[in-house]
PDB file of C-alpha atoms in Angstrom:
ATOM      1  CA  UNK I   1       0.000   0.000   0.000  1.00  0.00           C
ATOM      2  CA  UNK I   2       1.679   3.079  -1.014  1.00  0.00           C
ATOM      3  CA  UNK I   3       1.722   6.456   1.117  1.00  0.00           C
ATOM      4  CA  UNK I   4      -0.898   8.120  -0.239  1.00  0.00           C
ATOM      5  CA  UNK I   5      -3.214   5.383   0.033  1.00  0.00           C
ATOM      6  CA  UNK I   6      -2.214   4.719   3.595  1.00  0.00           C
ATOM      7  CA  UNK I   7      -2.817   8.560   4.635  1.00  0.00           C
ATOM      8  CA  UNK I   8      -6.428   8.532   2.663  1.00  0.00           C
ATOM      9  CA  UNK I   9      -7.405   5.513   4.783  1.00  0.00           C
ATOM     10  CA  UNK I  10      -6.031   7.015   8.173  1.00  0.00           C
ATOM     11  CA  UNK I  11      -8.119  10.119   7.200  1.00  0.00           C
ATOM     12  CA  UNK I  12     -11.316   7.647   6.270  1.00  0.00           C
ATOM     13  CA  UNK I  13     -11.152   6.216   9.785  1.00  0.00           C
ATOM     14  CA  UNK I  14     -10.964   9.647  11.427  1.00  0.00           C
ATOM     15  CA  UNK I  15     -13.706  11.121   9.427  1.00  0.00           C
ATOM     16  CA  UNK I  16     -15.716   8.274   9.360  1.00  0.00           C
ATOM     17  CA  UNK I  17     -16.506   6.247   6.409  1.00  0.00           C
ATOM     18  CA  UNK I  18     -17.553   7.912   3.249  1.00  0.00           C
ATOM     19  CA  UNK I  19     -17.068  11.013   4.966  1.00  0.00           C
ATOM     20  CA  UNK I  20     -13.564  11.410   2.420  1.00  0.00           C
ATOM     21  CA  UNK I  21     -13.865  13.170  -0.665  1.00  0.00           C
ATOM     22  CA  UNK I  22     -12.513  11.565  -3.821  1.00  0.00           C
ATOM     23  CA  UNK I  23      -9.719  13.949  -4.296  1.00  0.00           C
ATOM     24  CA  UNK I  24      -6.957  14.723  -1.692  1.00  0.00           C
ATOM     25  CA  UNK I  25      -7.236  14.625   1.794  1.00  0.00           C
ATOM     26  CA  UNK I  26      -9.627  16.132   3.963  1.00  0.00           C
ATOM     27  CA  UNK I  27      -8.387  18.258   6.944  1.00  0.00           C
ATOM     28  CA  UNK I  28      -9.334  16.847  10.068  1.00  0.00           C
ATOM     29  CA  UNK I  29     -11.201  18.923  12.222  1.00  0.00           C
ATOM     30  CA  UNK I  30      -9.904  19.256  16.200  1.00  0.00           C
ATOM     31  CA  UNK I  31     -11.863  21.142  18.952  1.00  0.00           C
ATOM     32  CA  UNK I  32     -10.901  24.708  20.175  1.00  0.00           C
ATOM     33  CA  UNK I  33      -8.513  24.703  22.934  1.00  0.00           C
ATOM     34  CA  UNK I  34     -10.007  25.999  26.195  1.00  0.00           C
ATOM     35  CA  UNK I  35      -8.406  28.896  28.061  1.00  0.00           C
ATOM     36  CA  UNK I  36      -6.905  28.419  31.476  1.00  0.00           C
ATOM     37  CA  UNK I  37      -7.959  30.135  34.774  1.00  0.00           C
ATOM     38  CA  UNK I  38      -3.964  30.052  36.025  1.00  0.00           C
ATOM     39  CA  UNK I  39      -1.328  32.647  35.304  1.00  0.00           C
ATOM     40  CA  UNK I  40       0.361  32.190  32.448  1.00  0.00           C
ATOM     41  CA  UNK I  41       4.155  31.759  32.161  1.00  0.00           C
ATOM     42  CA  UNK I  42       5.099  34.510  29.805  1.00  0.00           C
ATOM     43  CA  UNK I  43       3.081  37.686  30.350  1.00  0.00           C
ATOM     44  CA  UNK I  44       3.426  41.219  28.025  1.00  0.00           C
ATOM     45  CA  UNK I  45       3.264  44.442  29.520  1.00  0.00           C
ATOM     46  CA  UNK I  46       3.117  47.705  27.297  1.00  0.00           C
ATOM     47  CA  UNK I  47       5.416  49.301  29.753  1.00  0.00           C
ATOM     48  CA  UNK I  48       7.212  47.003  31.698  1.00  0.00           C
ATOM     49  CA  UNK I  49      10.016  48.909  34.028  1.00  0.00           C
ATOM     50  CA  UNK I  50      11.970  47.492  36.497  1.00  0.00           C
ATOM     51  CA  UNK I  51       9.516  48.229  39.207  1.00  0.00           C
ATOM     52  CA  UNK I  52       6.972  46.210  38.015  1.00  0.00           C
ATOM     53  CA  UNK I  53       6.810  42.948  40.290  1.00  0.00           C
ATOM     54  CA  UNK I  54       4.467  39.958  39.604  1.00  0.00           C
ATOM     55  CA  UNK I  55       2.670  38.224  41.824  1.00  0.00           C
ATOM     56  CA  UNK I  56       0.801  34.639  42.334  1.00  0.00           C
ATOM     57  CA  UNK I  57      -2.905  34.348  42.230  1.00  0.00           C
ATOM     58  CA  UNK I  58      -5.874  32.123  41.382  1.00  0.00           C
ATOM     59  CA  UNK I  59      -9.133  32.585  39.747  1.00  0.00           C
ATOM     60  CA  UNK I  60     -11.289  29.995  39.706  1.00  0.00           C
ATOM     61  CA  UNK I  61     -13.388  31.313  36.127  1.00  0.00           C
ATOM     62  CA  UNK I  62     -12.014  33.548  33.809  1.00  0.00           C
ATOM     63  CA  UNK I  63     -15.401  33.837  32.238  1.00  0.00           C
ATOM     64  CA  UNK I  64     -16.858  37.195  31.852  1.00  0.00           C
ATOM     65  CA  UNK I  65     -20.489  37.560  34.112  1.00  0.00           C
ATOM     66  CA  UNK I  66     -19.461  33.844  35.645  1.00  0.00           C
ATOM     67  CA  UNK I  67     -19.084  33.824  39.247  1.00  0.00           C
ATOM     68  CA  UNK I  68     -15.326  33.278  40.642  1.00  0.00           C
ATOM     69  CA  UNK I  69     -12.858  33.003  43.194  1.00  0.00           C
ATOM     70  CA  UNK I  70     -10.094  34.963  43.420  1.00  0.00           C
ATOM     71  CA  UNK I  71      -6.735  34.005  45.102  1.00  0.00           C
ATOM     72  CA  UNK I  72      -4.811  37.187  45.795  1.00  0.00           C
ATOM     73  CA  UNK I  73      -1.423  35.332  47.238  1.00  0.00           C
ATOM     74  CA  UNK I  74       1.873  36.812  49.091  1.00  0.00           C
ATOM     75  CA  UNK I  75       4.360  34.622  49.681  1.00  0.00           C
ATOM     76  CA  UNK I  76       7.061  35.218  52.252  1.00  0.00           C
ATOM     77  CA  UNK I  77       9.163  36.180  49.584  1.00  0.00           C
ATOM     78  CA  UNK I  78       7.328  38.701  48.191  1.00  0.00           C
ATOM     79  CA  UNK I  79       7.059  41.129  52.038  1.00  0.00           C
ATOM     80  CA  UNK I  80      10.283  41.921  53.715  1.00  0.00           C
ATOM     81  CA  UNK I  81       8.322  43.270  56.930  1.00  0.00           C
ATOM     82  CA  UNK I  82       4.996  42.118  59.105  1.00  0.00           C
ATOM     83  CA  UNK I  83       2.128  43.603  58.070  1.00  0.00           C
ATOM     84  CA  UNK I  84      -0.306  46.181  60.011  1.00  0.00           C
ATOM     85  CA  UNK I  85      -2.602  47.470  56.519  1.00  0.00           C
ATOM     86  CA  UNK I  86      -2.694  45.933  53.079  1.00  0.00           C
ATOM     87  CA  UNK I  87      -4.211  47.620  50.375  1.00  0.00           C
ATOM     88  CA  UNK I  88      -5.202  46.359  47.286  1.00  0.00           C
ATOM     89  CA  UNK I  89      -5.769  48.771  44.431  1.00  0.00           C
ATOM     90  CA  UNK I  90      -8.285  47.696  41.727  1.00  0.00           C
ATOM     91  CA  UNK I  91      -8.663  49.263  38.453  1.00  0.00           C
ATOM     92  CA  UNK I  92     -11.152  51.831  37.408  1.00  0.00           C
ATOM     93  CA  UNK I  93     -13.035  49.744  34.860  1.00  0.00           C
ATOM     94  CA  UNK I  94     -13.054  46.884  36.624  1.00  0.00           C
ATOM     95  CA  UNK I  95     -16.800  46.491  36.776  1.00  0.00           C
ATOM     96  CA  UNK I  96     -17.944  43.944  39.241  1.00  0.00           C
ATOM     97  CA  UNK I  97     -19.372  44.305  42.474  1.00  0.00           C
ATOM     98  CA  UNK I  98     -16.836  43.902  45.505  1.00  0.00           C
ATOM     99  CA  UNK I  99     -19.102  42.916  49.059  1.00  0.00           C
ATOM    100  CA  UNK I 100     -16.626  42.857  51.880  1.00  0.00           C
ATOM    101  CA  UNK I 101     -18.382  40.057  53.640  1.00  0.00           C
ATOM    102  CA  UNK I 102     -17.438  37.973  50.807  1.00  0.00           C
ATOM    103  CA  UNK I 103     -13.767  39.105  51.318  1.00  0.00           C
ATOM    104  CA  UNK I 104     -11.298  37.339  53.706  1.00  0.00           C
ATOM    105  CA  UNK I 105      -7.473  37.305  54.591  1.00  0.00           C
ATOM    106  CA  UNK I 106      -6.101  34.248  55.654  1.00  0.00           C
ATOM    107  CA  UNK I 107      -3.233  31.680  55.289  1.00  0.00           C
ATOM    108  CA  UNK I 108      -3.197  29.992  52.186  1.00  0.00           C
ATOM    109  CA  UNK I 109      -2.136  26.433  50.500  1.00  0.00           C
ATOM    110  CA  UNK I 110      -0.635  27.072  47.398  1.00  0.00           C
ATOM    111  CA  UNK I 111      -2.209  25.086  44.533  1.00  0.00           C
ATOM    112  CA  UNK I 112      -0.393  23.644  41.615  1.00  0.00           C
ATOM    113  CA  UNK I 113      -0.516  19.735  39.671  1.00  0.00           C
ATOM    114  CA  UNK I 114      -1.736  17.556  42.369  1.00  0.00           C
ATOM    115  CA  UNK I 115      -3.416  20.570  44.600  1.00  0.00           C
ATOM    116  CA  UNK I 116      -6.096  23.454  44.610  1.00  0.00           C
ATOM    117  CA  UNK I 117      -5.346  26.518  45.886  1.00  0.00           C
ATOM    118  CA  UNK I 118      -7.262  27.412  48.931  1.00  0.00           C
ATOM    119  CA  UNK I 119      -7.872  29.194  52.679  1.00  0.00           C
ATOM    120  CA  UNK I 120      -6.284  26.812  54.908  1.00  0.00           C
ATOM    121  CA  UNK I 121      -7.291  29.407  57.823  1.00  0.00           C
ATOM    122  CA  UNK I 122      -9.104  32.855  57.994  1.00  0.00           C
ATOM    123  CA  UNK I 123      -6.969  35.481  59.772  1.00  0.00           C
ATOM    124  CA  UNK I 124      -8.929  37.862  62.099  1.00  0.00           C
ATOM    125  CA  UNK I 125      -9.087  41.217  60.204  1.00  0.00           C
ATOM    126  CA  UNK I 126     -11.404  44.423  59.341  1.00  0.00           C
ATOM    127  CA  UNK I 127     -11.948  44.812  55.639  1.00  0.00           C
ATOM    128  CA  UNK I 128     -13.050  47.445  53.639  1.00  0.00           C
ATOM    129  CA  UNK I 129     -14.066  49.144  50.590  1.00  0.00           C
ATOM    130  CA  UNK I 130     -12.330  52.555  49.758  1.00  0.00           C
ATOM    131  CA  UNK I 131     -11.309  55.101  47.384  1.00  0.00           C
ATOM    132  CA  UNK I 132     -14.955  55.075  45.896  1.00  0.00           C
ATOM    133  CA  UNK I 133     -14.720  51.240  45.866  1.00  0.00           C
ATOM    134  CA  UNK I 134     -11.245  51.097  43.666  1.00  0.00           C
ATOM    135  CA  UNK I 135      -9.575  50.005  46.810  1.00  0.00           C
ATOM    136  CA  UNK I 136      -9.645  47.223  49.380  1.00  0.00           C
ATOM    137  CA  UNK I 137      -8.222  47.778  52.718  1.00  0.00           C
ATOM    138  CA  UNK I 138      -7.418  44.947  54.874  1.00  0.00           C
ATOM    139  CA  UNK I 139      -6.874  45.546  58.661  1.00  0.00           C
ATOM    140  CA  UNK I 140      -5.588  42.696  60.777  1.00  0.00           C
ATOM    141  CA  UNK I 141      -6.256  42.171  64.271  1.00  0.00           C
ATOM    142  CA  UNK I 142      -2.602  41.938  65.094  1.00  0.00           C
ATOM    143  CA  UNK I 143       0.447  42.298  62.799  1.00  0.00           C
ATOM    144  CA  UNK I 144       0.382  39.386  60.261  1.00  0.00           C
ATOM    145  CA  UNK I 145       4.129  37.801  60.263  1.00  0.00           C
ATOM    146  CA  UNK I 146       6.608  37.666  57.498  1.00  0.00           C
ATOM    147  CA  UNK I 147       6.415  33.691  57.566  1.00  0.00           C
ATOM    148  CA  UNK I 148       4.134  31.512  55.190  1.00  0.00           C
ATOM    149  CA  UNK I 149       2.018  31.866  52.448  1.00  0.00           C
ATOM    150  CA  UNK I 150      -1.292  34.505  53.180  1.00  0.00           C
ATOM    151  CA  UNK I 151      -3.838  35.759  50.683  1.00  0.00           C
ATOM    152  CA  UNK I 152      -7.034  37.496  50.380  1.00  0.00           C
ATOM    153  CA  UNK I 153      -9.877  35.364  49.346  1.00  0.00           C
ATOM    154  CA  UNK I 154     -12.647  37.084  47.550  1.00  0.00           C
ATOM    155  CA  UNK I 155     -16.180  36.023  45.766  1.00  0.00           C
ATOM    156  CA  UNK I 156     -17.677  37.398  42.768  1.00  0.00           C
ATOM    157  CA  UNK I 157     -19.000  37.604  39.868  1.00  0.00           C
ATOM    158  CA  UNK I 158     -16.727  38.846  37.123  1.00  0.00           C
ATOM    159  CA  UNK I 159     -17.189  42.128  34.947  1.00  0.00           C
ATOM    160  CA  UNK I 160     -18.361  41.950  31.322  1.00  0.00           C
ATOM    161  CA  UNK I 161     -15.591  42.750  29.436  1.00  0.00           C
ATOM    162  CA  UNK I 162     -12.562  40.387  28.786  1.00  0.00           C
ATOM    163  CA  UNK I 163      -9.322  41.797  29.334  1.00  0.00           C
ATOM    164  CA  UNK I 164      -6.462  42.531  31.138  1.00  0.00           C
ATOM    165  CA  UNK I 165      -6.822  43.722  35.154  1.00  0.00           C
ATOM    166  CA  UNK I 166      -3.622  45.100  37.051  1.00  0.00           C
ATOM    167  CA  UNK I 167      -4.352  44.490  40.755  1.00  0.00           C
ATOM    168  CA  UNK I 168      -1.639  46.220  43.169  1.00  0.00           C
ATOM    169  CA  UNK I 169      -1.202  45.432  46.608  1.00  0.00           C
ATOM    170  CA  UNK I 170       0.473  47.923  48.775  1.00  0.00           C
ATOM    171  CA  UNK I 171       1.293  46.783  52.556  1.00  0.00           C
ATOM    172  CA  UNK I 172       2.137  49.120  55.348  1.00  0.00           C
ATOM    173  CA  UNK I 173       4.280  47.649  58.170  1.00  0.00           C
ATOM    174  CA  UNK I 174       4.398  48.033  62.119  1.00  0.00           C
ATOM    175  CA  UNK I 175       6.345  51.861  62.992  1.00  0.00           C
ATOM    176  CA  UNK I 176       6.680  54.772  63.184  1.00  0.00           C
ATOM    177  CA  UNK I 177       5.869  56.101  60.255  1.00  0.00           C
ATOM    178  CA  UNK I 178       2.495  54.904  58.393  1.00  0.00           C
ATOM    179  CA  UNK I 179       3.623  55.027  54.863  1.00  0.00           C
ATOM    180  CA  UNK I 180       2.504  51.543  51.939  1.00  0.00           C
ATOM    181  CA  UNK I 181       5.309  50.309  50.355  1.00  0.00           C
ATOM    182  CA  UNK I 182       4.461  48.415  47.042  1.00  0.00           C
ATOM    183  CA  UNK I 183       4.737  44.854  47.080  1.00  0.00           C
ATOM    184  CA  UNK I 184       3.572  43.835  43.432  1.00  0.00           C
ATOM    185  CA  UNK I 185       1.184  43.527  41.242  1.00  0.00           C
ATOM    186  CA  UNK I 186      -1.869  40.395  40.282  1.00  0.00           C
ATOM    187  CA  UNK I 187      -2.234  40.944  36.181  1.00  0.00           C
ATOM    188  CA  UNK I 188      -5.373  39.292  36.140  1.00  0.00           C
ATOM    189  CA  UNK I 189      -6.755  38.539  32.119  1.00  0.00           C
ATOM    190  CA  UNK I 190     -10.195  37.475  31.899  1.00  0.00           C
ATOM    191  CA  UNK I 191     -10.928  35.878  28.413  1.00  0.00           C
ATOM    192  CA  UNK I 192     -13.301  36.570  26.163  1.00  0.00           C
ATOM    193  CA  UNK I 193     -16.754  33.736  25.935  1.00  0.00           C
ATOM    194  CA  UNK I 194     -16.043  30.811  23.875  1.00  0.00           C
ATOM    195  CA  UNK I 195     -18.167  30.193  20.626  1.00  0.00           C
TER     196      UNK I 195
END
């Protein structure tokens, strides 16, 4: 059997029979690939600079209008200091409705192949809504420590329009002096509904 009639029968058997046309081969049709909820490895930023810092989150639907989770995560690496006040900025036309009683900080399990990410334990702490709601400020109870893996957990359901959401959380540590420091950024991308 020669190599044309070998491919013409492979392509028979994947497009069912008499599905083939009598000339050439037929392409063979394969589904859309879905879009993943995770970070991806290689990001592009119109103006990247050198103070740009990315960090780790989870979002459980990347669907616009679905409802989600989102993972806002700090890792030890990413805070140098305790911290009294973090602030997270969110962007302007990000159009969702935030309810701080669907907002919590606590100490989070990291997710990845074999695990979800998730609150292993809520950490006492006053949030609110600020800055005409482009802000959420986080107040623990007491200083939350350098050490382990914390996040803010937060339910809702996503805007309407696909696209790319810079999230930036600023922390303000234990002193003297009550000034945020930047700690990074969460480039969140929702994706556009699949046909």
């Amino acid at each position: 059997m020669g190599l044309r009639n070998r491919l013409l029968a492979i392509g028979a058997c994947a497009l069912g029979a008499g599905a083939l046309p009598a000339t050439g081969l037929a392409p063979l049709l394969l589904p859309a690939a879905q879009a993943q909820t995770t970070p991806s490895v290689m990001e592009f930023r119109w103006d990247a600079d050198k103070d740009y810092k990315k960090l780790y989150y989870f979002v459980s639907n990347a669907r616009p209008l679905a409802r989600a989770d989102y993972y806002f995560i700090l890792k030890p690496k990413d805070r140098k200091t305790a911290i009294l006040k973090l602030s997270i900025t969110i962007p302007k036309y990000f159009d969702a409705k935030i309810d701080t009683k669907q907002i919590k900080l606590c100490k989070m399990s990291e997710g990845g192949m074999l695990k979800r990410t998730r609150c292993e334990k809520d950490i006492p702490a006053t949030i609110e809504l600020a800055d005409k709601g482009n802000a959420i400020e986080v107040f623990p109870n007491t200083p939350v420590s350098d050490e382990g893996t914390i996040g803010v957990y937060m339910q809702i359901f996503n805007p309407f329009n696909p696209g790319m959401y810079q999230f930036n959380a600023l922390a303000q540590a234990p002193g003297d002096i009550p000034i945020a420091g930047y700690l990074g950024s969460w480039l969140i991308q929702l994706e556009p509904p699949s046909n």
